[in-house]
Coordinates of C-alpha atoms in Angstrom, one line a residue:
Chain A
M115 CA -27.1 -8.2 9.7
E116 CA -22.6 -7.1 9.0
N117 CA -24.0 -4.4 12.2
A118 CA -26.1 -6.7 14.4
I119 CA -22.4 -9.1 15.8
S120 CA -20.7 -7.7 18.7
S121 CA -17.4 -7.9 19.3
F122 CA -19.3 -9.3 22.7
D123 CA -20.8 -11.9 20.6
L124 CA -17.5 -13.1 19.9
E125 CA -16.1 -12.6 23.1
I126 CA -18.9 -15.5 24.2
L127 CA -17.1 -17.4 21.6
A128 CA -13.9 -16.9 21.2
Q129 CA -13.1 -17.7 24.8
K130 CA -15.7 -21.1 25.2
H131 CA -13.3 -22.7 21.9
D132 CA -10.5 -21.1 23.2
V133 CA -9.6 -20.3 19.8
R134 CA -9.5 -15.9 18.0
I135 CA -12.2 -16.1 16.4
W136 CA -13.2 -12.9 13.8
F137 CA -15.6 -12.0 11.0
C138 CA -15.6 -10.2 8.0
K139 CA -17.8 -8.9 4.7
K140 CA -16.2 -9.9 0.8
T141 CA -16.6 -8.2 -1.8
G142 CA -14.1 -9.7 -5.1
R143 CA -11.5 -10.7 -3.6
R144 CA -11.1 -8.9 -0.1
W145 CA -12.1 -10.7 3.4
S146 CA -13.3 -7.0 4.9
F147 CA -12.5 -6.9 9.0
I148 CA -15.7 -6.0 11.2
V149 CA -15.4 -7.5 14.3
G150 CA -13.1 -9.6 15.9
A151 CA -12.3 -11.1 19.7
G152 CA -9.8 -13.2 21.5
D153 CA -6.3 -12.8 21.3
Q154 CA -3.9 -13.0 18.3
R155 CA -1.8 -16.2 17.5
P156 CA 0.5 -16.9 15.1
L157 CA -1.5 -19.9 13.4
P158 CA -3.3 -20.3 10.2
S159 CA -6.1 -18.3 9.7
E160 CA -9.3 -20.8 9.1
L161 CA -12.9 -19.5 7.2
I162 CA -15.3 -21.8 9.0
Y163 CA -18.4 -19.8 8.5
E164 CA -20.1 -18.7 5.4
A165 CA -23.9 -17.4 4.4
G166 CA -23.6 -14.9 1.6
D167 CA -21.2 -12.2 1.5
L168 CA -19.7 -13.1 5.2
G169 CA -18.1 -14.7 7.0
F170 CA -16.6 -16.3 9.9
F171 CA -12.2 -16.4 10.7
V172 CA -10.6 -19.0 13.7
Q173 CA -7.6 -19.3 14.9
G174 CA -7.1 -22.3 17.4
E175 CA -5.3 -24.8 18.7
S176 CA -7.5 -27.5 18.2
F177 CA -11.0 -27.1 18.7
D178 CA -14.6 -28.7 18.5
E179 CA -15.5 -27.0 14.2
I180 CA -18.6 -28.3 14.1
R181 CA -20.0 -27.8 16.9
L182 CA -18.4 -24.1 16.9
V183 CA -20.3 -23.6 13.8
D184 CA -23.3 -24.4 15.2
E185 CA -23.4 -22.0 17.4
I186 CA -21.9 -19.2 14.8
K187 CA -25.1 -20.2 12.7
E188 CA -27.6 -19.6 16.1
L189 CA -25.8 -16.3 16.8
I190 CA -26.8 -15.4 12.9
A191 CA -30.8 -17.1 13.5
R192 CA -31.1 -14.8 16.7
K193 CA -30.1 -11.9 15.6
N194 CA -32.0 -11.9 12.0
S195 CA -35.0 -12.9 14.6
I196 CA -34.6 -9.1 16.8
P197 CA -36.3 -7.0 14.5
A198 CA -34.6 -4.0 12.7
Chain B
M34 CA -8.5 1.7 -27.3
H35 CA -11.3 2.7 -25.2
Q36 CA -13.4 4.7 -26.6
V37 CA -13.6 9.0 -25.0
N38 CA -16.9 10.0 -24.3
K39 CA -16.9 12.8 -26.7
Q40 CA -20.0 13.1 -25.8
V41 CA -19.8 14.4 -22.2
S42 CA -18.6 18.1 -21.5
E43 CA -15.4 18.2 -20.1
D44 CA -17.0 21.7 -18.2
S45 CA -19.5 19.9 -17.2
W46 CA -17.8 16.8 -15.5
I47 CA -15.3 18.3 -13.4
N48 CA -18.4 21.4 -12.2
K49 CA -20.2 17.9 -11.0
V50 CA -16.7 16.1 -9.0
I51 CA -16.9 18.1 -5.5
K52 CA -18.6 17.7 -3.4
P53 CA -17.9 20.5 -0.4
E54 CA -20.0 18.2 2.0
E55 CA -18.7 14.7 2.0
F56 CA -14.9 17.5 3.5
E57 CA -16.6 20.3 4.5
K58 CA -17.9 18.0 8.3
H59 CA -14.8 17.0 8.5
M60 CA -13.4 19.7 8.5
V61 CA -13.3 21.8 12.2
D62 CA -14.3 25.7 12.1
G63 CA -13.8 25.7 8.6
K64 CA -9.8 25.3 8.3
D65 CA -8.2 20.8 7.7
F66 CA -5.9 19.7 10.1
I67 CA -2.6 20.8 8.1
D68 CA -1.6 23.5 10.3
D69 CA 0.9 25.5 8.2
D70 CA 2.4 27.3 10.8
Q71 CA 2.4 25.2 13.5
I72 CA 4.1 22.8 11.2
W73 CA 7.4 25.4 10.8
E74 CA 6.3 26.3 14.6
T75 CA 7.1 22.8 15.3
I76 CA 10.3 22.0 13.3
N77 CA 11.5 25.4 13.8
N78 CA 11.2 24.6 18.1
A79 CA 13.3 21.8 17.7
E80 CA 17.4 21.7 18.8
E81 CA 20.7 19.0 18.1
P82 CA 18.9 16.3 20.1
S83 CA 21.7 14.5 22.6
K84 CA 21.8 11.3 21.4
E85 CA 20.4 10.6 25.0
R86 CA 18.1 12.1 22.8
V87 CA 17.9 10.6 20.1
R88 CA 17.7 7.0 21.7
E89 CA 14.0 7.8 23.6
I90 CA 12.8 8.6 20.4
L91 CA 14.6 5.4 19.2
A92 CA 13.0 2.8 21.8
K93 CA 9.5 4.7 20.8
S94 CA 9.5 3.5 17.7
L95 CA 10.9 -0.2 18.5
D96 CA 7.6 -0.7 21.0
I97 CA 6.4 0.5 17.7
K98 CA 4.1 4.2 18.7
T99 CA 3.7 6.4 16.4
L100 CA 6.3 9.4 17.7
S101 CA 5.2 12.9 17.5
P102 CA 5.5 15.7 15.9
D103 CA 7.9 17.4 17.9
E104 CA 9.9 13.7 18.3
L105 CA 10.1 13.8 15.0
A106 CA 11.1 17.2 13.9
T107 CA 14.0 17.1 16.9
L108 CA 14.9 13.9 14.9
I109 CA 15.3 15.6 11.9
K110 CA 17.7 17.9 13.9
V111 CA 19.8 15.4 14.0
K112 CA 23.6 15.9 12.3
D113 CA 26.1 13.5 13.7
P114 CA 26.2 10.9 11.2
Q115 CA 27.4 8.3 13.8
V116 CA 23.5 8.9 14.9
W117 CA 22.2 9.0 11.4
Q118 CA 23.5 5.4 11.0
E119 CA 22.2 4.1 14.7
M120 CA 18.7 5.8 12.6
Y121 CA 19.4 3.9 9.8
E122 CA 19.7 0.8 11.6
M123 CA 17.3 0.8 13.7
A124 CA 14.6 2.1 10.7
D125 CA 16.1 -1.8 9.2
K126 CA 15.5 -2.8 12.3
V127 CA 12.0 -1.8 13.1
K128 CA 10.9 -3.4 9.2
R129 CA 11.5 -6.1 10.5
K130 CA 10.2 -6.5 13.4
V131 CA 6.7 -5.6 11.6
Y132 CA 7.9 -6.6 8.5
D133 CA 10.5 -9.3 9.5
N134 CA 12.4 -9.9 6.3
R135 CA 10.5 -9.1 3.0
I136 CA 10.2 -7.7 0.1
V137 CA 6.7 -7.7 -1.5
T138 CA 6.7 -6.5 -5.3
F139 CA 4.0 -5.2 -7.8
A140 CA 4.2 -3.8 -10.7
P141 CA 2.6 -0.1 -11.8
L142 CA -0.5 -1.0 -14.4
Y143 CA -1.0 2.7 -15.9
C144 CA -4.9 2.0 -17.5
S145 CA -5.4 5.7 -18.4
N146 CA -3.9 8.9 -18.9
Y147 CA -6.5 11.2 -20.3
C148 CA -6.6 13.9 -17.2
V149 CA -8.4 17.3 -17.3
N150 CA -5.5 18.8 -14.6
N151 CA -2.9 21.1 -15.1
C152 CA -0.1 20.5 -12.4
L153 CA 2.6 22.0 -13.7
Y154 CA 5.3 18.6 -12.6
C155 CA 3.4 16.2 -14.4
G156 CA 3.4 14.5 -17.7
F157 CA -0.1 14.0 -17.9
R158 CA -1.4 17.4 -17.2
S159 CA -3.7 18.8 -19.7
E160 CA -1.3 21.6 -21.1
N161 CA 1.0 19.1 -22.0
K162 CA -0.3 18.2 -26.0
D163 CA 3.1 15.7 -26.4
E164 CA 1.4 13.0 -24.3
K165 CA -0.3 10.8 -26.8
R166 CA -3.4 10.3 -25.1
L167 CA -4.4 6.8 -24.9
A168 CA -7.0 4.8 -22.7
L169 CA -7.4 1.2 -22.4
S170 CA -9.7 -1.2 -23.2
M171 CA -11.1 -4.2 -21.4
E172 CA -9.4 -6.5 -24.1
E173 CA -6.2 -4.3 -24.4
L174 CA -6.2 -4.5 -20.5
K175 CA -6.9 -8.4 -20.3
K176 CA -4.1 -8.6 -22.4
E177 CA -1.7 -6.3 -20.6
V178 CA -2.1 -8.8 -16.9
E179 CA -1.4 -11.7 -19.5
V180 CA 1.9 -10.9 -19.5
L181 CA 2.9 -8.9 -15.9
A182 CA 0.1 -11.5 -15.1
G183 CA 1.8 -15.1 -17.2
Q184 CA 4.6 -13.8 -18.2
I185 CA 6.6 -12.3 -15.7
G186 CA 5.0 -13.1 -12.6
H187 CA 3.3 -10.1 -10.4
K188 CA 0.8 -10.5 -8.4
R189 CA 0.0 -7.5 -7.5
V190 CA -0.4 -4.6 -9.2
I191 CA -1.1 -1.2 -8.2
A192 CA -4.1 0.8 -11.2
V193 CA -2.8 4.4 -12.8
Y194 CA -5.5 6.8 -13.7
G195 CA -5.8 10.2 -14.7
E196 CA -8.5 12.7 -14.0
H197 CA -10.6 12.4 -16.3
P198 CA -14.8 11.4 -17.2
S199 CA -13.6 8.7 -19.4
S200 CA -11.4 6.8 -16.4
D201 CA -14.9 7.9 -13.3
G202 CA -15.5 5.5 -10.6
D203 CA -17.3 2.9 -13.1
Y204 CA -14.3 2.8 -16.1
I205 CA -11.8 2.1 -13.3
A206 CA -14.9 -0.5 -11.5
E207 CA -14.5 -1.9 -14.8
T208 CA -10.6 -2.5 -15.1
I209 CA -10.3 -3.8 -11.4
K210 CA -12.9 -6.7 -12.2
T211 CA -10.8 -7.4 -15.8
I212 CA -7.9 -7.6 -13.9
Y213 CA -9.0 -9.9 -11.3
S214 CA -10.8 -12.1 -14.1
V215 CA -7.3 -13.0 -15.8
S216 CA -5.7 -15.7 -15.6
V217 CA -2.8 -17.2 -17.1
K218 CA -0.5 -20.9 -17.5
T219 CA 3.0 -21.6 -16.0
K220 CA 5.0 -23.7 -16.2
K221 CA 3.9 -25.1 -13.7
G222 CA 0.4 -24.4 -12.7
H223 CA -1.0 -20.7 -13.0
G224 CA -0.3 -16.7 -13.1
E225 CA -3.3 -14.7 -12.0
I226 CA -3.4 -11.0 -10.1
R227 CA -5.1 -11.0 -6.6
R228 CA -4.4 -7.6 -5.2
V229 CA -5.2 -4.7 -7.4
N230 CA -4.7 -1.2 -5.5
V231 CA -5.4 1.8 -6.8
N232 CA -4.0 5.5 -7.1
A233 CA -6.3 7.3 -9.3
A234 CA -8.4 10.7 -8.3
P235 CA -9.7 12.0 -5.2
L236 CA -13.8 10.4 -5.6
C237 CA -17.1 10.6 -4.3
V238 CA -18.0 8.6 -1.0
D239 CA -20.9 7.2 -4.0
D240 CA -17.7 6.6 -6.6
L241 CA -15.6 4.5 -4.0
R242 CA -18.3 2.7 -2.7
K243 CA -18.1 0.5 -6.7
L244 CA -14.5 0.0 -6.2
H245 CA -14.8 -1.1 -2.4
E246 CA -17.6 -2.9 -4.1
V247 CA -15.1 -4.9 -6.1
G248 CA -12.8 -6.1 -4.1
I249 CA -10.1 -3.5 -4.3
G250 CA -6.9 -3.3 -2.7
T251 CA -6.4 -0.6 -0.7
Y252 CA -6.5 3.3 -2.7
Q253 CA -3.5 5.2 -2.7
V254 CA -3.7 9.0 -3.7
F255 CA -1.1 11.3 -2.5
Q256 CA -1.2 15.0 -1.4
E257 CA 1.0 15.2 -3.3
T258 CA 2.7 18.8 -0.9
Y259 CA 1.2 19.8 2.2
H260 CA 1.9 23.5 2.3
H261 CA -1.5 25.3 1.7
E262 CA 0.6 28.3 -0.7
T263 CA 3.4 25.7 -3.0
Y264 CA -0.5 23.5 -3.1
R265 CA -2.0 26.4 -4.8
K266 CA 0.8 27.5 -7.6
L267 CA 0.7 24.2 -8.5
H268 CA -2.2 23.2 -9.3
P269 CA -4.0 25.7 -10.8
Q270 CA -7.1 27.0 -9.0
N271 CA -9.4 26.2 -12.2
T272 CA -9.1 22.3 -11.3
I273 CA -10.3 19.7 -9.6
K274 CA -6.8 19.1 -7.7
G275 CA -6.4 22.8 -7.3
N276 CA -9.7 22.2 -4.4
Y277 CA -6.5 20.5 -1.3
P278 CA -9.4 20.1 0.9
W279 CA -11.1 17.6 -2.3
R280 CA -8.0 16.2 -2.1
L281 CA -6.6 15.9 1.1
Y282 CA -10.5 14.1 2.4
V283 CA -10.4 11.4 0.3
H284 CA -9.5 8.6 2.5
H285 CA -12.4 9.8 4.8
R286 CA -14.5 9.1 2.4
A287 CA -13.2 6.0 1.5
Y288 CA -13.4 5.2 4.7
E289 CA -16.8 6.4 5.2
A290 CA -17.4 3.9 1.9
G291 CA -15.9 0.7 3.3
I292 CA -12.8 0.5 2.0
D293 CA -10.6 -0.3 5.4
D294 CA -6.5 0.2 2.7
V295 CA -5.9 3.1 2.6
A296 CA -2.2 5.1 1.5
I297 CA -0.2 8.4 1.4
G298 CA 2.1 10.4 0.6
V299 CA 4.7 12.8 -1.2
L300 CA 5.2 13.5 -4.5
F301 CA 9.2 15.1 -3.0
G302 CA 10.0 17.3 -4.3
L303 CA 7.9 20.3 -4.3
Y304 CA 7.9 22.3 -1.7
D305 CA 10.6 21.8 2.0
W306 CA 10.9 17.8 2.7
K307 CA 11.1 18.6 6.2
F308 CA 7.5 20.4 6.3
E309 CA 6.1 17.2 4.2
V310 CA 7.1 14.6 6.3
L311 CA 5.8 16.5 9.8
G312 CA 2.4 16.7 7.3
L313 CA 2.8 12.8 6.9
L314 CA 3.2 12.6 9.9
H315 CA 0.2 15.1 10.9
H316 CA -1.6 13.2 8.3
A317 CA -1.4 9.2 9.5
I318 CA -2.5 10.9 13.4
E319 CA -5.5 12.3 11.6
L320 CA -5.8 9.1 10.2
E321 CA -5.3 6.4 13.5
T322 CA -7.2 9.2 15.4
K323 CA -10.7 9.5 13.1
F324 CA -10.6 5.7 12.2
G325 CA -8.6 3.5 14.3
V326 CA -6.8 2.7 11.6
G327 CA -3.8 4.9 10.0
P328 CA -1.8 4.3 6.2
H329 CA -1.7 1.1 4.9
T330 CA 1.8 2.6 2.6
I331 CA 3.3 5.7 2.5
S332 CA 4.9 6.9 -0.8
F333 CA 8.1 9.1 -1.7
P334 CA 8.3 9.7 -4.5
R335 CA 10.5 11.7 -5.3
I336 CA 10.5 14.4 -8.5
T337 CA 11.9 13.6 -11.8
P338 CA 11.8 15.4 -15.1
A339 CA 9.0 15.5 -17.0
S340 CA 7.8 16.1 -21.2
N341 CA 7.1 19.7 -20.5
S342 CA 7.8 20.1 -17.4
P343 CA 7.3 24.2 -16.5
L344 CA 8.4 23.8 -12.5
F345 CA 11.9 22.4 -14.5
N346 CA 13.2 26.0 -16.0
E347 CA 12.6 27.6 -12.2
A348 CA 15.5 28.1 -10.2
D349 CA 14.0 29.1 -7.3
H350 CA 11.9 26.1 -7.2
Q351 CA 15.3 23.4 -7.5
K352 CA 16.3 24.0 -4.2
Y353 CA 13.5 21.9 -3.5
F354 CA 14.7 19.4 -5.2
V355 CA 15.5 16.8 -2.6
S356 CA 19.9 15.6 -2.7
D357 CA 20.6 11.0 -2.2
E358 CA 21.7 11.9 1.1
D359 CA 18.3 13.8 2.4
F360 CA 16.2 11.4 0.9
K361 CA 18.0 8.2 2.5
K362 CA 16.8 10.2 5.7
I363 CA 13.5 11.3 4.8
V364 CA 12.7 7.1 4.8
C365 CA 14.9 6.2 7.4
L366 CA 12.4 9.2 8.9
I367 CA 9.1 8.5 8.1
R368 CA 10.0 4.8 9.0
L369 CA 11.0 5.1 12.5
A370 CA 7.8 8.1 13.0
V371 CA 5.3 5.3 11.5
P372 CA 6.6 2.0 12.7
Y373 CA 3.9 0.3 11.3
T374 CA 3.1 1.3 8.1
G375 CA 4.3 0.0 4.8
L376 CA 6.8 2.4 2.7
I377 CA 6.2 1.7 -1.1
I378 CA 10.4 2.5 -3.7
T379 CA 9.9 2.3 -6.4
A380 CA 12.1 2.0 -9.8
R381 CA 11.4 6.2 -10.1
E382 CA 14.6 6.0 -8.1
T383 CA 18.0 4.5 -9.6
K384 CA 18.8 0.5 -8.9
E385 CA 22.0 2.6 -6.6
I386 CA 20.0 4.7 -4.2
R387 CA 17.0 1.1 -4.9
D388 CA 19.8 -0.6 -2.8
D389 CA 20.6 0.8 -0.8
V390 CA 17.5 2.2 0.7
L391 CA 15.6 -0.4 0.3
F392 CA 17.5 -1.8 3.7
V393 CA 16.7 1.6 5.8
G394 CA 12.5 0.6 6.9
C395 CA 10.8 0.2 3.0
T396 CA 8.8 -3.3 2.6
Q397 CA 8.4 -3.1 -1.1
T398 CA 8.6 -1.7 -4.0
D399 CA 7.8 -2.2 -8.0
A400 CA 10.0 -4.7 -10.6
S401 CA 9.5 -4.9 -15.2
T402 CA 8.0 -1.7 -14.8
V403 CA 6.7 -0.2 -17.9
I404 CA 4.2 3.1 -17.0
G405 CA 3.3 3.8 -21.3
I406 CA 0.4 4.0 -21.2
G407 CA -0.1 -0.4 -22.8
G408 CA 3.7 -1.2 -22.7
Y409 CA 3.9 -4.1 -20.6
S410 CA 2.2 -6.0 -24.3
A411 CA 4.4 -3.6 -26.8
M412 CA 7.1 -6.0 -25.1
D413 CA 9.8 -2.5 -24.8
S414 CA 10.5 -3.1 -20.6
K415 CA 13.7 -1.5 -21.5
K416 CA 12.3 1.2 -23.4
Q417 CA 11.6 4.6 -22.4
N418 CA 9.2 7.5 -23.4
I419 CA 8.9 10.5 -21.7
D420 CA 5.8 11.9 -24.7
E421 CA 4.5 8.5 -23.3
Q422 CA 4.7 8.3 -20.0
Q423 CA 4.0 10.0 -17.2
F424 CA 7.7 10.6 -15.6
M425 CA 11.1 8.7 -16.1
L426 CA 12.1 5.1 -14.4
G427 CA 15.5 5.1 -12.9
D428 CA 15.7 1.1 -12.6
T429 CA 14.1 -0.5 -15.9
R430 CA 15.5 -4.0 -13.9
T431 CA 12.9 -6.7 -15.1
L432 CA 11.3 -8.6 -11.8
D433 CA 13.8 -11.5 -12.2
E434 CA 17.1 -9.8 -12.1
L435 CA 16.0 -7.7 -9.0
I436 CA 14.6 -10.6 -7.3
G437 CA 17.8 -12.3 -8.5
D438 CA 20.4 -9.1 -7.0
L439 CA 17.7 -9.2 -4.0
A440 CA 18.5 -13.3 -3.1
K441 CA 22.1 -12.8 -3.5
R442 CA 21.8 -10.9 -0.5
G443 CA 19.5 -13.4 1.7
V444 CA 16.5 -11.6 1.0
I445 CA 13.4 -13.3 0.1
T446 CA 10.8 -11.6 -2.5
S447 CA 7.2 -12.1 -1.3
F448 CA 3.6 -12.8 -3.2
C449 CA 1.8 -12.0 -0.3
T450 CA -1.8 -11.1 -1.1
S451 CA -2.5 -13.2 1.6
G452 CA -3.8 -10.5 4.5
Y453 CA -6.9 -9.0 2.8
R454 CA -8.3 -12.8 1.6
C455 CA -8.8 -13.4 5.1
G456 CA -9.6 -10.1 6.9
R457 CA -6.8 -8.9 8.6
T458 CA -7.6 -6.1 7.2
G459 CA -8.9 -1.9 9.2
D460 CA -8.5 -2.7 13.2
Q461 CA -7.4 -6.0 12.8
I462 CA -4.2 -5.8 10.9
M463 CA -3.5 -2.1 12.5
D464 CA -3.5 -4.6 16.2
M465 CA -1.4 -7.0 14.3
L466 CA 1.8 -5.1 12.2
K467 CA 2.1 -3.0 16.0
S468 CA 1.9 -6.0 17.8
G469 CA 4.2 -8.3 16.1
H470 CA 2.2 -10.6 15.2
E471 CA 2.1 -9.9 11.4
K472 CA 5.3 -10.7 10.2
H473 CA 5.8 -14.3 11.5
F474 CA 2.3 -14.9 8.5
C475 CA 4.5 -12.3 5.9
K476 CA 7.0 -14.8 6.8
L477 CA 5.6 -17.8 5.7
N478 CA 3.2 -16.4 3.1
A479 CA 6.3 -15.0 1.9
I480 CA 7.9 -18.8 1.0
L481 CA 5.3 -19.9 -0.2
T482 CA 4.5 -17.8 -3.1
Y483 CA 8.5 -17.1 -3.5
R484 CA 8.3 -21.5 -4.5
E485 CA 5.2 -20.6 -6.6
W486 CA 7.6 -17.4 -8.4
L487 CA 10.6 -19.4 -9.0
D488 CA 9.0 -23.0 -9.8
D489 CA 6.4 -20.9 -13.2
F490 CA 8.9 -17.4 -14.0
A491 CA 12.3 -18.1 -12.2
S492 CA 15.6 -18.2 -14.8
E493 CA 18.5 -20.5 -14.5
E494 CA 20.3 -18.8 -12.7
T495 CA 17.4 -16.9 -10.2
K496 CA 16.0 -20.5 -9.4
K497 CA 19.1 -21.1 -7.8
A498 CA 20.1 -18.2 -5.5
G499 CA 16.8 -18.2 -4.9
E500 CA 16.2 -21.9 -3.6
E501 CA 19.4 -21.1 -1.2
V502 CA 17.2 -18.2 -0.1
I503 CA 14.2 -20.6 0.6
K504 CA 16.3 -22.9 2.5
K505 CA 17.2 -20.4 5.3
E506 CA 14.2 -19.5 4.9
I507 CA 12.4 -23.0 6.1
A508 CA 15.2 -23.5 8.4
Q509 CA 15.1 -20.1 10.6
V510 CA 11.3 -21.6 10.6
K511 CA 12.1 -25.0 11.6
A512 CA 14.5 -22.8 14.5
Q513 CA 11.7 -21.0 15.2
T514 CA 9.2 -23.6 15.7
P515 CA 7.7 -24.2 18.1
T516 CA 8.6 -21.5 20.5
V517 CA 7.6 -18.9 17.4
F518 CA 5.6 -20.3 15.4
S519 CA 3.0 -23.4 16.0
K520 CA 3.5 -26.8 14.9
K521 CA 0.0 -26.9 14.0
L522 CA 1.7 -23.4 12.0
Y523 CA 4.7 -25.2 10.6
D524 CA 3.3 -28.4 9.4
T525 CA 0.3 -26.7 8.0
T526 CA 3.4 -24.2 5.3
M527 CA 5.3 -27.5 4.8
A528 CA 1.8 -29.1 3.9
Y529 CA 1.2 -26.6 1.0
Y530 CA 5.6 -26.1 0.4
E531 CA 4.4 -29.9 -0.9
R532 CA 1.1 -28.7 -2.4
I533 CA 2.6 -25.8 -4.2
S534 CA 5.9 -27.6 -5.6
N535 CA 3.4 -30.2 -6.9
G536 CA 1.5 -27.4 -9.5
E537 CA -1.9 -26.5 -6.6
R538 CA -1.7 -22.4 -6.4
D539 CA -2.7 -20.0 -4.2
L540 CA -3.1 -21.6 -0.7
F541 CA -2.1 -19.0 2.6
I542 CA -1.6 -18.8 5.7

């Protein structure tokens, strides 16, 4: 999964929700950056969705978190359905 | 102490450590990326620049662009003290543009001093029979961390190991997990180590993956000297460390293993400092070019007398020892050449040198430093014993004393470890450092972690000075809201600040 999500996938979410979004992998206490999209902003970094050792962080002034999380889940499901 | 397995033959272990296929693939026509002749040519071809030329190069640094070797060599040739003064001021300005005004602190945590190598300048070398050899057991390590995190108040350590079968990748991974596992009750909250950086021998990709999996912070390996002939002379060829490319390409292996925070450094005083500064720049450029991510930090320890070190008796070698004046130039030049990177000055240096050089671009320093194995829990932090440590310290100030001294100069100390816990690593952190975004987070997280430390560990005197600093920092942030800091960011920070004041811990932006 960590290699399946591209900056293009995240760019769509970033533009739609007007956020910066980035995808990370957790090892111990560390969240390592994998890929991201959207402009850097001086806003708090919020971990909005975790699936196992993978997570999505977002910076946004105001965004619909529930809807964004649903779309992240859809993205993951779509990627999981693609045969390796 | 940790039991060293005598059954493992050191010789058979040594023969298996180096994996040529893991570095040869990065070399071009069998050559590494440090071309000694080319570096000397760059230095020799550079001429003393005009003020205008210097200012052009400084403008590039301030734009957070890595300098070219030619540009760095040009700055090395500056002779006019007034121009150097301008360069020192610019180095501080560059640092503030990338990291704001905060200084991050850490503690070295020596875990093992068994070593199979025999480096001529090092107290840990295998032929130094005066050195007491020790390796911490996990229980002993916990006691060290209880003092560091529960009494002194450190939040980040750099764990240090000799190169030996008893401190292999598995041992290092176990120590990282153990350090992270300790939590100690403090006056108002709890103390813990939130970032474990590692200074260890060059490992293979499989072992580096083990460190990645347990959440290593930064993996730090110094080349010591980039000059091939000097490297050969100081590191006997029948030792692991004698293999120059195995060491030089360890950061490449770290990236391959998933570790995207690596640190480089030179032990100044082994060879001509001008060559070494160029070597560091070539290394940074190599990492940026190959992986898109340069070094997270650069260190520049300066050699100090080590126990029974033959190097100090060689008159011929003493020409390479670095004067205080040149040391300040070195730090300034590295800041200007690799403007995005963190710079670490350690307690090897005296208080006077640190107080001066911190402000030509340094971002991190250590305090309450003990470099003997098991020294923190032995509670003899001011006592030094040459037979129990790798080198002698120049500054034995406690963390409380250092923070108090910095506060009196209006400088905030930061215990921030937030970046690597919210994915500000790798490409992302590089972009943020270069674009100037990271400094906003540096400033806010400095305020939050400083509040924690003042409440949990500060003496009355330091707390008094610290309260003034924190008041000033918060006022600055407020004044820059919403122009620099968004209202949401300010409100979140102040809400966290309130919660931390009430005893909650580890809230970060």
